[in-house]
Tab-separated table of C-alpha atoms in Angstrom:
chain	number	residue	atom	x	y	z
A	26	MET	CA	-14.056	-9.139	23.351
A	27	PRO	CA	-14.178	-11.764	26.114
A	28	ALA	CA	-15.292	-10.518	29.495
A	29	ALA	CA	-12.842	-11.067	32.332
A	30	HIS	CA	-14.008	-13.012	35.334
A	31	HIS	CA	-13.038	-10.163	37.665
A	32	LYS	CA	-16.046	-8.223	36.370
A	33	LEU	CA	-18.219	-10.709	38.191
A	34	THR	CA	-18.485	-10.767	41.949
A	35	VAL	CA	-16.740	-13.867	43.253
A	36	PRO	CA	-18.597	-14.990	46.391
A	37	ASP	CA	-16.470	-15.855	49.403
A	38	HIS	CA	-17.558	-19.476	49.210
A	39	LYS	CA	-15.180	-20.642	51.916
A	40	THR	CA	-16.603	-18.208	54.465
A	41	LEU	CA	-20.196	-18.756	53.357
A	42	ARG	CA	-19.842	-22.521	53.705
A	43	ALA	CA	-18.077	-22.244	57.058
A	44	GLU	CA	-20.767	-19.948	58.459
A	45	ALA	CA	-23.584	-22.165	57.188
A	46	THR	CA	-21.908	-25.254	58.628
A	47	SER	CA	-21.328	-23.582	61.981
A	48	GLN	CA	-24.930	-22.377	62.229
A	49	VAL	CA	-26.343	-25.831	61.547
A	50	LYS	CA	-23.976	-27.558	63.959
A	51	GLU	CA	-24.748	-25.025	66.667
A	52	GLU	CA	-28.507	-25.279	66.172
A	53	LEU	CA	-28.668	-29.074	66.048
A	54	GLY	CA	-26.068	-29.468	68.774
A	55	LYS	CA	-28.354	-27.637	71.196
A	56	ILE	CA	-31.242	-30.063	70.647
A	57	ALA	CA	-30.992	-32.738	73.316
A	58	ARG	CA	-33.736	-35.170	72.332
A	59	PRO	CA	-32.951	-37.379	69.321
A	60	ASP	CA	-36.534	-37.233	68.034
A	61	ASP	CA	-36.493	-33.421	68.012
A	62	ARG	CA	-33.013	-33.410	66.519
A	63	PHE	CA	-33.987	-35.878	63.798
A	64	LYS	CA	-37.071	-33.870	62.871
A	65	ARG	CA	-35.166	-30.585	62.661
A	66	ALA	CA	-32.258	-32.148	60.751
A	67	CYS	CA	-34.733	-33.561	58.234
A	68	GLU	CA	-36.274	-30.114	57.811
A	69	ILE	CA	-32.853	-28.579	57.158
A	70	VAL	CA	-31.904	-31.266	54.627
A	71	GLN	CA	-35.257	-31.103	52.841
A	72	GLN	CA	-35.143	-27.301	52.655
A	73	ALA	CA	-31.592	-27.459	51.315
A	74	ASP	CA	-32.632	-29.995	48.687
A	75	LEU	CA	-35.443	-27.686	47.569
A	76	GLU	CA	-33.081	-24.716	47.286
A	77	ILE	CA	-30.480	-26.732	45.392
A	78	ALA	CA	-33.123	-28.080	43.009
A	79	ALA	CA	-34.648	-24.630	42.506
A	80	HIS	CA	-31.426	-22.760	41.759
A	81	THR	CA	-28.817	-25.164	40.344
A	82	GLU	CA	-30.185	-25.278	36.806
A	83	GLU	CA	-30.521	-21.497	36.627
A	84	ARG	CA	-26.995	-21.132	38.034
A	85	ASN	CA	-25.614	-23.573	35.483
A	86	GLN	CA	-27.434	-21.929	32.582
A	87	ALA	CA	-26.019	-18.537	33.511
A	88	ALA	CA	-22.489	-19.929	33.765
A	89	LEU	CA	-22.735	-21.904	30.533
A	90	SER	CA	-24.117	-18.934	28.621
A	91	LEU	CA	-21.342	-16.681	29.896
A	92	TRP	CA	-18.652	-19.187	28.937
A	93	PHE	CA	-19.928	-20.408	25.574
A	94	TYR	CA	-21.305	-17.148	24.208
A	95	ASP	CA	-19.303	-14.456	26.011
A	96	GLY	CA	-15.992	-16.205	26.663
A	97	VAL	CA	-15.968	-15.372	30.371
A	98	ARG	CA	-13.098	-17.092	32.172
A	99	GLY	CA	-12.660	-18.128	35.781
A	100	LEU	CA	-16.291	-19.071	36.308
A	101	ASP	CA	-15.361	-22.060	38.457
A	102	LYS	CA	-14.339	-19.532	41.125
A	103	VAL	CA	-17.668	-17.723	40.858
A	104	LEU	CA	-19.496	-21.052	41.014
A	105	GLY	CA	-17.396	-22.234	43.927
A	106	ILE	CA	-16.699	-25.594	42.316
A	107	LEU	CA	-13.506	-27.365	41.344
A	108	PRO	CA	-12.187	-26.871	37.797
A	109	ASN	CA	-12.836	-30.547	37.013
A	110	ALA	CA	-16.492	-30.233	38.015
A	111	TYR	CA	-16.773	-27.101	35.887
A	112	SER	CA	-15.259	-28.943	32.910
A	113	GLU	CA	-17.723	-31.787	33.415
A	114	MET	CA	-20.599	-29.298	33.440
A	115	ARG	CA	-19.532	-27.935	30.050
A	116	ARG	CA	-18.990	-31.408	28.587
A	117	PHE	CA	-22.415	-32.515	29.762
A	118	ALA	CA	-24.028	-29.403	28.269
A	119	LEU	CA	-22.572	-30.185	24.845
A	120	HIS	CA	-22.674	-33.975	24.749
A	121	GLY	CA	-24.803	-35.222	27.644
A	122	ASP	CA	-21.657	-36.954	28.883
A	123	LYS	CA	-19.405	-35.611	31.644
A	124	LYS	CA	-16.392	-37.461	30.231
A	125	ALA	CA	-16.729	-36.486	26.570
A	126	THR	CA	-14.068	-34.146	25.259
A	127	ILE	CA	-15.018	-30.690	24.044
A	128	ASN	CA	-11.541	-29.982	22.725
A	129	PRO	CA	-11.334	-29.679	18.936
A	130	GLY	CA	-10.315	-32.993	17.394
A	131	GLY	CA	-10.040	-34.519	20.855
A	132	ASP	CA	-6.696	-32.766	21.352
A	133	LEU	CA	-6.447	-31.892	25.058
A	134	ASN	CA	-4.116	-29.002	24.250
A	135	ALA	CA	-6.460	-27.516	21.664
A	136	ARG	CA	-8.983	-24.855	22.622
A	137	MET	CA	-12.182	-23.900	20.857
A	138	THR	CA	-12.257	-20.519	19.213
A	139	ALA	CA	-15.054	-18.134	20.149
A	140	GLU	CA	-16.842	-19.070	16.931
A	141	GLU	CA	-16.484	-22.795	17.649
A	142	ARG	CA	-17.785	-22.343	21.193
A	143	ILE	CA	-20.832	-20.435	20.019
A	144	ALA	CA	-21.574	-22.901	17.213
A	145	ALA	CA	-21.211	-25.889	19.544
A	146	ALA	CA	-23.469	-24.301	22.159
A	147	GLN	CA	-26.127	-23.429	19.592
A	148	LYS	CA	-26.025	-26.961	18.186
A	149	ALA	CA	-26.390	-28.421	21.692
A	150	GLY	CA	-29.247	-26.063	22.539
A	151	VAL	CA	-27.444	-24.186	25.310
A	152	PRO	CA	-29.652	-21.144	26.015
A	153	ARG	CA	-28.070	-17.777	25.295
A	154	LEU	CA	-28.850	-15.380	28.122
A	155	ASP	CA	-28.372	-11.646	28.356
A	156	SER	CA	-24.750	-11.394	29.474
A	157	ASP	CA	-25.302	-8.513	31.897
A	158	GLU	CA	-28.244	-10.231	33.536
A	159	ALA	CA	-26.390	-13.553	33.752
A	160	SER	CA	-23.362	-11.785	35.257
A	161	ASP	CA	-25.548	-10.044	37.814
A	162	ARG	CA	-27.466	-13.161	38.833
A	163	LEU	CA	-24.760	-15.814	38.781
A	164	PRO	CA	-22.905	-14.881	42.007
A	165	ALA	CA	-26.095	-14.869	44.093
A	166	LEU	CA	-27.313	-18.126	42.571
A	167	ALA	CA	-23.927	-19.743	43.160
A	168	ALA	CA	-23.841	-18.549	46.767
A	169	THR	CA	-27.376	-19.811	47.422
A	170	VAL	CA	-26.535	-23.282	46.114
A	171	ALA	CA	-23.223	-23.387	48.003
A	172	VAL	CA	-24.835	-22.406	51.305
A	173	ALA	CA	-27.671	-24.903	50.861
A	174	ALA	CA	-25.199	-27.686	50.080
A	175	ALA	CA	-23.128	-26.789	53.153
A	176	ARG	CA	-26.202	-26.780	55.395
A	177	ARG	CA	-27.247	-30.147	54.015
A	178	LYS	CA	-23.812	-31.647	54.521
A	179	ALA	CA	-23.601	-30.330	58.084
A	180	ALA	CA	-27.046	-31.647	59.033
A	181	MET	CA	-26.598	-35.172	57.680
A	182	PRO	CA	-24.420	-36.623	60.489
A	183	PHE	CA	-26.890	-35.298	63.082
A	184	LEU	CA	-29.777	-36.774	61.118
A	185	GLN	CA	-28.031	-40.129	60.761
A	186	ASP	CA	-26.968	-40.360	64.412
A	187	ALA	CA	-30.415	-39.347	65.659
A	188	ALA	CA	-32.091	-41.971	63.470
A	189	LEU	CA	-29.788	-44.644	64.862
A	190	ALA	CA	-30.343	-43.479	68.445
A	191	LEU	CA	-34.108	-43.681	68.008
A	192	THR	CA	-33.882	-47.348	66.970
A	193	GLU	CA	-31.845	-48.205	70.061
A	194	ASP	CA	-32.649	-48.345	73.781
A	195	PRO	CA	-34.339	-46.635	75.485
A	196	TYR	CA	-36.387	-45.563	72.443
A	197	GLY	CA	-36.665	-48.642	70.243
A	198	TRP	CA	-38.654	-46.854	67.553
A	199	SER	CA	-39.565	-48.582	64.294
A	200	THR	CA	-38.270	-47.148	61.033
A	201	ASP	CA	-41.897	-46.406	60.075
A	202	ARG	CA	-42.381	-44.245	63.152
A	203	ILE	CA	-39.098	-42.402	62.578
A	204	ALA	CA	-39.981	-41.880	58.913
A	205	LYS	CA	-43.297	-40.246	59.821
A	206	LEU	CA	-41.532	-37.919	62.235
A	207	GLY	CA	-39.122	-36.763	59.537
A	208	ASN	CA	-41.653	-36.731	56.695
A	209	THR	CA	-39.572	-39.282	54.837
A	210	THR	CA	-39.599	-43.022	54.038
A	211	PRO	CA	-38.665	-46.106	56.086
A	212	LYS	CA	-36.014	-46.974	53.474
A	213	TYR	CA	-34.446	-43.550	53.904
A	214	VAL	CA	-34.392	-44.046	57.672
A	215	ARG	CA	-32.744	-47.446	57.291
A	216	ASP	CA	-30.118	-45.989	54.970
A	217	VAL	CA	-29.222	-43.068	57.234
A	218	LYS	CA	-29.127	-45.108	60.432
A	219	ASN	CA	-26.919	-47.694	58.716
A	220	LYS	CA	-24.500	-44.931	57.731
A	221	ALA	CA	-24.386	-43.792	61.347
A	222	ALA	CA	-23.753	-47.348	62.518
A	223	LYS	CA	-20.995	-47.784	59.942
A	224	ARG	CA	-19.368	-44.541	61.035
A	225	ARG	CA	-19.528	-45.778	64.619
A	226	GLY	CA	-17.759	-48.947	63.518
A	227	HIS	CA	-20.682	-51.379	63.758
């Protein structure tokens, strides 16, 4: 019998993202010097990237296992992603293509039976996880990824603006010097400062 999504904890993604965004903006907004702000913004972005990389695959595997093998519905809400993104995740798992249809016979109104879902997942090599363990772990994994993504998104404008400021008077830093400060590359610095300049209308 398919498990209902209400048996899983649905993280309050909206609040989690808002709190993470507010914390980053408050922290970076208090840093007056652009070099200090750039360095800290880089640290936040790099840490977020590590967390996203470390947890996204595990999050996705738990969600895919619960959907394909256990028929759990409403997982997009647990994941905190849009239904389209969730559909793309399932398509990619089966076909390696986000746009490929997973509907039987390509009929958008047709739905796979439980047996068809399981067979398709097994054929595609989707790992089957213990459903209780996946249900327990998925909300925390989803929340971790959502918070990291929100922190990253909030830090980027500060990072970009600080990089641009450091190339201008009275600083006049080279992209190499800025890159060393942020433990990144000159190309990355050029890209982020150009985004700041574009946003400013230059």
